[in-house]
JSON list of C-alpha atoms in Angstrom, two decimals:
[
{"chain": "A", "resi": 165, "resn": "MET", "atom": "CA", "xyz": [170.01, 131.37, 128.17]},
{"chain": "A", "resi": 166, "resn": "ARG", "atom": "CA", "xyz": [168.93, 129.70, 131.96]},
{"chain": "A", "resi": 167, "resn": "GLN", "atom": "CA", "xyz": [165.87, 132.40, 133.06]},
{"chain": "A", "resi": 168, "resn": "GLN", "atom": "CA", "xyz": [164.91, 134.21, 129.12]},
{"chain": "A", "resi": 169, "resn": "LYS", "atom": "CA", "xyz": [162.28, 135.09, 128.48]},
{"chain": "A", "resi": 170, "resn": "ARG", "atom": "CA", "xyz": [159.67, 132.62, 126.79]},
{"chain": "A", "resi": 171, "resn": "TYR", "atom": "CA", "xyz": [156.10, 131.97, 125.82]},
{"chain": "A", "resi": 172, "resn": "ALA", "atom": "CA", "xyz": [154.14, 129.46, 128.20]},
{"chain": "A", "resi": 173, "resn": "VAL", "atom": "CA", "xyz": [152.69, 126.51, 126.56]},
{"chain": "A", "resi": 174, "resn": "TYR", "atom": "CA", "xyz": [149.17, 127.47, 125.10]},
{"chain": "A", "resi": 175, "resn": "GLY", "atom": "CA", "xyz": [149.82, 130.56, 126.65]},
{"chain": "A", "resi": 176, "resn": "ARG", "atom": "CA", "xyz": [148.68, 134.21, 124.90]},
{"chain": "A", "resi": 177, "resn": "ALA", "atom": "CA", "xyz": [151.76, 135.77, 122.39]},
{"chain": "A", "resi": 178, "resn": "ALA", "atom": "CA", "xyz": [150.61, 139.66, 122.13]},
{"chain": "A", "resi": 179, "resn": "LEU", "atom": "CA", "xyz": [153.42, 138.95, 119.25]},
{"chain": "A", "resi": 180, "resn": "PHE", "atom": "CA", "xyz": [150.94, 136.12, 117.05]},
{"chain": "A", "resi": 181, "resn": "PRO", "atom": "CA", "xyz": [148.12, 138.58, 115.08]},
{"chain": "A", "resi": 182, "resn": "ASP", "atom": "CA", "xyz": [145.79, 135.50, 116.09]},
{"chain": "A", "resi": 183, "resn": "GLY", "atom": "CA", "xyz": [147.35, 135.31, 119.83]},
{"chain": "A", "resi": 184, "resn": "ALA", "atom": "CA", "xyz": [147.85, 132.22, 120.56]},
{"chain": "A", "resi": 185, "resn": "GLU", "atom": "CA", "xyz": [151.55, 130.83, 121.10]},
{"chain": "A", "resi": 186, "resn": "ALA", "atom": "CA", "xyz": [150.78, 128.01, 119.76]},
{"chain": "A", "resi": 187, "resn": "ARG", "atom": "CA", "xyz": [151.87, 128.31, 115.61]},
{"chain": "A", "resi": 188, "resn": "THR", "atom": "CA", "xyz": [150.47, 126.30, 113.12]},
{"chain": "A", "resi": 189, "resn": "PRO", "atom": "CA", "xyz": [152.33, 124.70, 110.40]},
{"chain": "A", "resi": 190, "resn": "PRO", "atom": "CA", "xyz": [153.22, 125.69, 106.92]},
{"chain": "A", "resi": 191, "resn": "ASP", "atom": "CA", "xyz": [151.62, 124.65, 104.55]},
{"chain": "A", "resi": 192, "resn": "GLY", "atom": "CA", "xyz": [153.93, 121.12, 103.00]},
{"chain": "A", "resi": 193, "resn": "SER", "atom": "CA", "xyz": [155.60, 120.60, 106.09]},
{"chain": "A", "resi": 194, "resn": "VAL", "atom": "CA", "xyz": [156.50, 117.20, 106.70]},
{"chain": "A", "resi": 195, "resn": "ALA", "atom": "CA", "xyz": [157.35, 114.95, 109.86]},
{"chain": "A", "resi": 196, "resn": "ILE", "atom": "CA", "xyz": [160.73, 114.24, 110.45]},
{"chain": "A", "resi": 197, "resn": "GLY", "atom": "CA", "xyz": [161.15, 110.14, 108.87]},
{"chain": "A", "resi": 198, "resn": "ALA", "atom": "CA", "xyz": [157.57, 110.45, 106.93]},
{"chain": "A", "resi": 199, "resn": "LEU", "atom": "CA", "xyz": [158.27, 109.91, 103.85]},
{"chain": "A", "resi": 200, "resn": "ASP", "atom": "CA", "xyz": [159.79, 106.80, 105.18]},
{"chain": "A", "resi": 201, "resn": "ARG", "atom": "CA", "xyz": [157.39, 104.74, 106.82]},
{"chain": "A", "resi": 202, "resn": "GLU", "atom": "CA", "xyz": [154.99, 105.58, 104.31]},
{"chain": "A", "resi": 203, "resn": "ALA", "atom": "CA", "xyz": [158.13, 104.29, 101.62]},
{"chain": "A", "resi": 204, "resn": "ALA", "atom": "CA", "xyz": [157.78, 101.76, 104.03]},
{"chain": "A", "resi": 205, "resn": "LEU", "atom": "CA", "xyz": [153.52, 100.89, 104.18]},
{"chain": "A", "resi": 206, "resn": "ARG", "atom": "CA", "xyz": [153.39, 101.96, 100.42]},
{"chain": "A", "resi": 207, "resn": "ASP", "atom": "CA", "xyz": [155.39, 98.62, 98.89]},
{"chain": "A", "resi": 208, "resn": "PRO", "atom": "CA", "xyz": [156.10, 95.43, 100.84]},
{"chain": "A", "resi": 209, "resn": "PRO", "atom": "CA", "xyz": [158.97, 93.26, 102.09]},
{"chain": "A", "resi": 210, "resn": "ALA", "atom": "CA", "xyz": [160.13, 90.20, 100.25]},
{"chain": "A", "resi": 211, "resn": "VAL", "atom": "CA", "xyz": [158.72, 87.07, 102.28]},
{"chain": "A", "resi": 212, "resn": "ASP", "atom": "CA", "xyz": [161.52, 85.66, 103.44]},
{"chain": "A", "resi": 213, "resn": "ALA", "atom": "CA", "xyz": [162.55, 83.13, 107.25]},
{"chain": "A", "resi": 214, "resn": "ALA", "atom": "CA", "xyz": [163.44, 86.46, 108.84]},
{"chain": "A", "resi": 215, "resn": "LEU", "atom": "CA", "xyz": [160.25, 88.54, 108.02]},
{"chain": "A", "resi": 216, "resn": "LEU", "atom": "CA", "xyz": [158.20, 85.77, 109.06]},
{"chain": "A", "resi": 217, "resn": "GLN", "atom": "CA", "xyz": [160.16, 84.79, 112.57]},
{"chain": "A", "resi": 218, "resn": "ARG", "atom": "CA", "xyz": [160.18, 88.78, 113.39]},
{"chain": "A", "resi": 219, "resn": "GLY", "atom": "CA", "xyz": [156.73, 88.43, 112.60]},
{"chain": "A", "resi": 220, "resn": "ARG", "atom": "CA", "xyz": [155.60, 85.72, 114.83]},
{"chain": "A", "resi": 221, "resn": "GLN", "atom": "CA", "xyz": [157.84, 88.22, 117.51]},
{"chain": "A", "resi": 222, "resn": "ARG", "atom": "CA", "xyz": [155.73, 90.63, 117.12]},
{"chain": "A", "resi": 223, "resn": "TYR", "atom": "CA", "xyz": [152.38, 89.53, 116.75]},
{"chain": "A", "resi": 224, "resn": "GLU", "atom": "CA", "xyz": [153.10, 87.30, 120.08]},
{"chain": "A", "resi": 225, "resn": "ALA", "atom": "CA", "xyz": [153.78, 90.13, 121.72]},
{"chain": "A", "resi": 226, "resn": "ILE", "atom": "CA", "xyz": [151.52, 92.27, 119.99]},
{"chain": "A", "resi": 227, "resn": "CYS", "atom": "CA", "xyz": [148.65, 90.82, 119.11]},
{"chain": "A", "resi": 228, "resn": "THR", "atom": "CA", "xyz": [147.92, 87.62, 121.05]},
{"chain": "A", "resi": 229, "resn": "PRO", "atom": "CA", "xyz": [146.51, 88.90, 123.98]},
{"chain": "A", "resi": 230, "resn": "CYS", "atom": "CA", "xyz": [142.81, 89.56, 121.76]},
{"chain": "A", "resi": 231, "resn": "HIS", "atom": "CA", "xyz": [143.59, 87.28, 119.24]},
{"chain": "A", "resi": 232, "resn": "GLY", "atom": "CA", "xyz": [144.73, 84.38, 120.84]},
{"chain": "A", "resi": 233, "resn": "TYR", "atom": "CA", "xyz": [148.29, 82.44, 119.36]},
{"chain": "A", "resi": 234, "resn": "THR", "atom": "CA", "xyz": [146.71, 80.32, 116.85]},
{"chain": "A", "resi": 235, "resn": "GLY", "atom": "CA", "xyz": [144.73, 83.52, 115.88]},
{"chain": "A", "resi": 236, "resn": "HIS", "atom": "CA", "xyz": [141.05, 82.22, 116.55]},
{"chain": "A", "resi": 237, "resn": "GLY", "atom": "CA", "xyz": [139.90, 84.97, 118.27]},
{"chain": "A", "resi": 238, "resn": "ASP", "atom": "CA", "xyz": [140.77, 83.40, 121.96]},
{"chain": "A", "resi": 239, "resn": "GLY", "atom": "CA", "xyz": [143.39, 85.85, 123.88]},
{"chain": "A", "resi": 240, "resn": "MET", "atom": "CA", "xyz": [143.31, 86.17, 127.11]},
{"chain": "A", "resi": 241, "resn": "ILE", "atom": "CA", "xyz": [141.65, 89.38, 127.53]},
{"chain": "A", "resi": 242, "resn": "VAL", "atom": "CA", "xyz": [138.82, 87.84, 125.35]},
{"chain": "A", "resi": 243, "resn": "ARG", "atom": "CA", "xyz": [138.53, 85.31, 128.03]},
{"chain": "A", "resi": 244, "resn": "ARG", "atom": "CA", "xyz": [138.07, 87.44, 131.13]},
{"chain": "A", "resi": 245, "resn": "GLY", "atom": "CA", "xyz": [135.30, 89.45, 128.87]},
{"chain": "A", "resi": 246, "resn": "PHE", "atom": "CA", "xyz": [136.68, 91.50, 126.23]},
{"chain": "A", "resi": 247, "resn": "PRO", "atom": "CA", "xyz": [134.18, 91.45, 123.38]},
{"chain": "A", "resi": 248, "resn": "ALA", "atom": "CA", "xyz": [135.84, 88.91, 120.69]},
{"chain": "A", "resi": 249, "resn": "PRO", "atom": "CA", "xyz": [137.51, 90.22, 118.26]},
{"chain": "A", "resi": 250, "resn": "PRO", "atom": "CA", "xyz": [136.50, 87.93, 114.63]},
{"chain": "A", "resi": 251, "resn": "SER", "atom": "CA", "xyz": [139.15, 85.46, 113.74]},
{"chain": "A", "resi": 252, "resn": "PHE", "atom": "CA", "xyz": [141.57, 84.92, 110.78]},
{"chain": "A", "resi": 253, "resn": "HIS", "atom": "CA", "xyz": [140.01, 81.75, 109.42]},
{"chain": "A", "resi": 254, "resn": "GLU", "atom": "CA", "xyz": [137.46, 82.92, 108.39]},
{"chain": "A", "resi": 255, "resn": "GLU", "atom": "CA", "xyz": [137.17, 83.37, 104.46]},
{"chain": "A", "resi": 256, "resn": "ARG", "atom": "CA", "xyz": [136.81, 86.74, 104.97]},
{"chain": "A", "resi": 257, "resn": "LEU", "atom": "CA", "xyz": [140.06, 86.90, 106.58]},
{"chain": "A", "resi": 258, "resn": "ARG", "atom": "CA", "xyz": [141.78, 83.97, 105.01]},
{"chain": "A", "resi": 259, "resn": "ALA", "atom": "CA", "xyz": [141.01, 85.99, 101.03]},
{"chain": "A", "resi": 260, "resn": "ALA", "atom": "CA", "xyz": [141.84, 89.44, 102.59]},
{"chain": "A", "resi": 261, "resn": "PRO", "atom": "CA", "xyz": [145.15, 90.59, 100.62]},
{"chain": "A", "resi": 262, "resn": "ALA", "atom": "CA", "xyz": [148.34, 91.28, 103.16]},
{"chain": "A", "resi": 263, "resn": "ARG", "atom": "CA", "xyz": [147.55, 95.50, 102.58]},
{"chain": "A", "resi": 264, "resn": "TYR", "atom": "CA", "xyz": [144.55, 94.99, 104.40]},
{"chain": "A", "resi": 265, "resn": "VAL", "atom": "CA", "xyz": [145.28, 93.31, 107.74]},
{"chain": "A", "resi": 266, "resn": "VAL", "atom": "CA", "xyz": [148.58, 96.07, 107.27]},
{"chain": "A", "resi": 267, "resn": "THR", "atom": "CA", "xyz": [145.92, 98.85, 106.55]},
{"chain": "A", "resi": 268, "resn": "VAL", "atom": "CA", "xyz": [143.53, 97.29, 110.33]},
{"chain": "A", "resi": 269, "resn": "ILE", "atom": "CA", "xyz": [145.67, 97.14, 112.33]},
{"chain": "A", "resi": 270, "resn": "THR", "atom": "CA", "xyz": [147.87, 101.01, 111.28]},
{"chain": "A", "resi": 271, "resn": "GLU", "atom": "CA", "xyz": [144.28, 102.61, 111.53]},
{"chain": "A", "resi": 272, "resn": "GLY", "atom": "CA", "xyz": [142.20, 100.24, 113.88]},
{"chain": "A", "resi": 273, "resn": "TYR", "atom": "CA", "xyz": [139.07, 98.89, 113.28]},
{"chain": "A", "resi": 274, "resn": "GLY", "atom": "CA", "xyz": [135.97, 97.72, 114.63]},
{"chain": "A", "resi": 275, "resn": "VAL", "atom": "CA", "xyz": [137.51, 98.53, 118.88]},
{"chain": "A", "resi": 276, "resn": "MET", "atom": "CA", "xyz": [140.65, 97.50, 117.82]},
{"chain": "A", "resi": 277, "resn": "TYR", "atom": "CA", "xyz": [142.78, 100.69, 118.28]},
{"chain": "A", "resi": 278, "resn": "PRO", "atom": "CA", "xyz": [145.07, 101.37, 115.65]},
{"chain": "A", "resi": 279, "resn": "TYR", "atom": "CA", "xyz": [148.85, 100.65, 116.17]},
{"chain": "A", "resi": 280, "resn": "ALA", "atom": "CA", "xyz": [150.59, 103.19, 113.79]},
{"chain": "A", "resi": 281, "resn": "ALA", "atom": "CA", "xyz": [152.14, 104.40, 116.84]},
{"chain": "A", "resi": 282, "resn": "ARG", "atom": "CA", "xyz": [153.35, 101.51, 118.09]},
{"chain": "A", "resi": 283, "resn": "VAL", "atom": "CA", "xyz": [153.75, 98.87, 115.71]},
{"chain": "A", "resi": 284, "resn": "GLU", "atom": "CA", "xyz": [156.86, 99.63, 112.70]},
{"chain": "A", "resi": 285, "resn": "PRO", "atom": "CA", "xyz": [155.81, 99.65, 108.96]},
{"chain": "A", "resi": 286, "resn": "ARG", "atom": "CA", "xyz": [158.26, 96.65, 108.57]},
{"chain": "A", "resi": 287, "resn": "ASP", "atom": "CA", "xyz": [156.86, 95.37, 111.16]},
{"chain": "A", "resi": 288, "resn": "ARG", "atom": "CA", "xyz": [153.18, 95.26, 110.62]},
{"chain": "A", "resi": 289, "resn": "TRP", "atom": "CA", "xyz": [154.29, 93.70, 107.06]},
{"chain": "A", "resi": 290, "resn": "ALA", "atom": "CA", "xyz": [155.76, 91.17, 109.16]},
{"chain": "A", "resi": 291, "resn": "ILE", "atom": "CA", "xyz": [152.73, 90.28, 110.94]},
{"chain": "A", "resi": 292, "resn": "ALA", "atom": "CA", "xyz": [150.74, 90.56, 107.81]},
{"chain": "A", "resi": 293, "resn": "ALA", "atom": "CA", "xyz": [152.91, 87.59, 106.26]},
{"chain": "A", "resi": 294, "resn": "TYR", "atom": "CA", "xyz": [153.07, 85.30, 109.61]},
{"chain": "A", "resi": 295, "resn": "LEU", "atom": "CA", "xyz": [149.12, 85.74, 109.96]},
{"chain": "A", "resi": 296, "resn": "ARG", "atom": "CA", "xyz": [148.91, 84.38, 106.41]},
{"chain": "A", "resi": 297, "resn": "ALA", "atom": "CA", "xyz": [151.49, 81.03, 107.29]},
{"chain": "A", "resi": 298, "resn": "LEU", "atom": "CA", "xyz": [148.94, 80.46, 110.48]},
{"chain": "A", "resi": 299, "resn": "GLN", "atom": "CA", "xyz": [146.78, 80.43, 108.80]},
{"chain": "A", "resi": 300, "resn": "LEU", "atom": "CA", "xyz": [147.96, 78.24, 105.87]},
{"chain": "A", "resi": 301, "resn": "ALA", "atom": "CA", "xyz": [149.57, 76.11, 109.24]},
{"chain": "A", "resi": 302, "resn": "GLN", "atom": "CA", "xyz": [145.80, 75.83, 110.44]},
{"chain": "A", "resi": 303, "resn": "GLY", "atom": "CA", "xyz": [143.39, 75.18, 107.30]},
{"chain": "A", "resi": 304, "resn": "ALA", "atom": "CA", "xyz": [146.24, 72.76, 106.09]},
{"chain": "A", "resi": 305, "resn": "ARG", "atom": "CA", "xyz": [144.82, 69.11, 105.97]},
{"chain": "A", "resi": 306, "resn": "VAL", "atom": "CA", "xyz": [147.40, 66.58, 105.88]},
{"chain": "A", "resi": 307, "resn": "ALA", "atom": "CA", "xyz": [146.52, 65.04, 102.61]},
{"chain": "A", "resi": 308, "resn": "GLU", "atom": "CA", "xyz": [147.50, 68.76, 100.92]},
{"chain": "A", "resi": 309, "resn": "ILE", "atom": "CA", "xyz": [150.87, 68.33, 102.13]},
{"chain": "A", "resi": 310, "resn": "PRO", "atom": "CA", "xyz": [153.97, 67.32, 100.01]},
{"chain": "A", "resi": 311, "resn": "GLY", "atom": "CA", "xyz": [155.70, 64.21, 101.31]},
{"chain": "A", "resi": 312, "resn": "LEU", "atom": "CA", "xyz": [153.72, 64.39, 105.11]},
{"chain": "A", "resi": 313, "resn": "ALA", "atom": "CA", "xyz": [150.77, 62.20, 104.03]},
{"chain": "A", "resi": 314, "resn": "GLU", "atom": "CA", "xyz": [153.34, 59.04, 102.78]},
{"chain": "A", "resi": 315, "resn": "LYS", "atom": "CA", "xyz": [155.08, 59.23, 105.96]},
{"chain": "A", "resi": 316, "resn": "LEU", "atom": "CA", "xyz": [151.52, 58.63, 108.39]},
{"chain": "A", "resi": 317, "resn": "PRO", "atom": "CA", "xyz": [150.84, 55.05, 109.31]}
]
């Protein structure tokens, strides 16, 4: 078994008519786990405290180098010369649906490369939910927070 005959990767193979050893997958093949990933992207999870906590943890681990902790696009690598991403607090992004954020994480946008291979689908939804909470927290006015305005002197 250890010394059986085999083709070298990307080598020539006289066995096949095209002479290539690498074979194209048959039509209709689906990668293992692809259907589950697609379903997770299609159906957003319910937003609860655990999802927001997971979103915060993943945002801080993955997104803060560029986007910063508050989402203003002032992360550490931006301060060192990398192009600044847009602020999540711009009206355009405040109005964007969560699915837009998930799509950008998945496919990338501008100089941001895709994170599909680095961030699981459920974590993409968690980050999108946390971003919405971050936007609400950063844009809140004391007078709009129920019960808080009455407590301030």
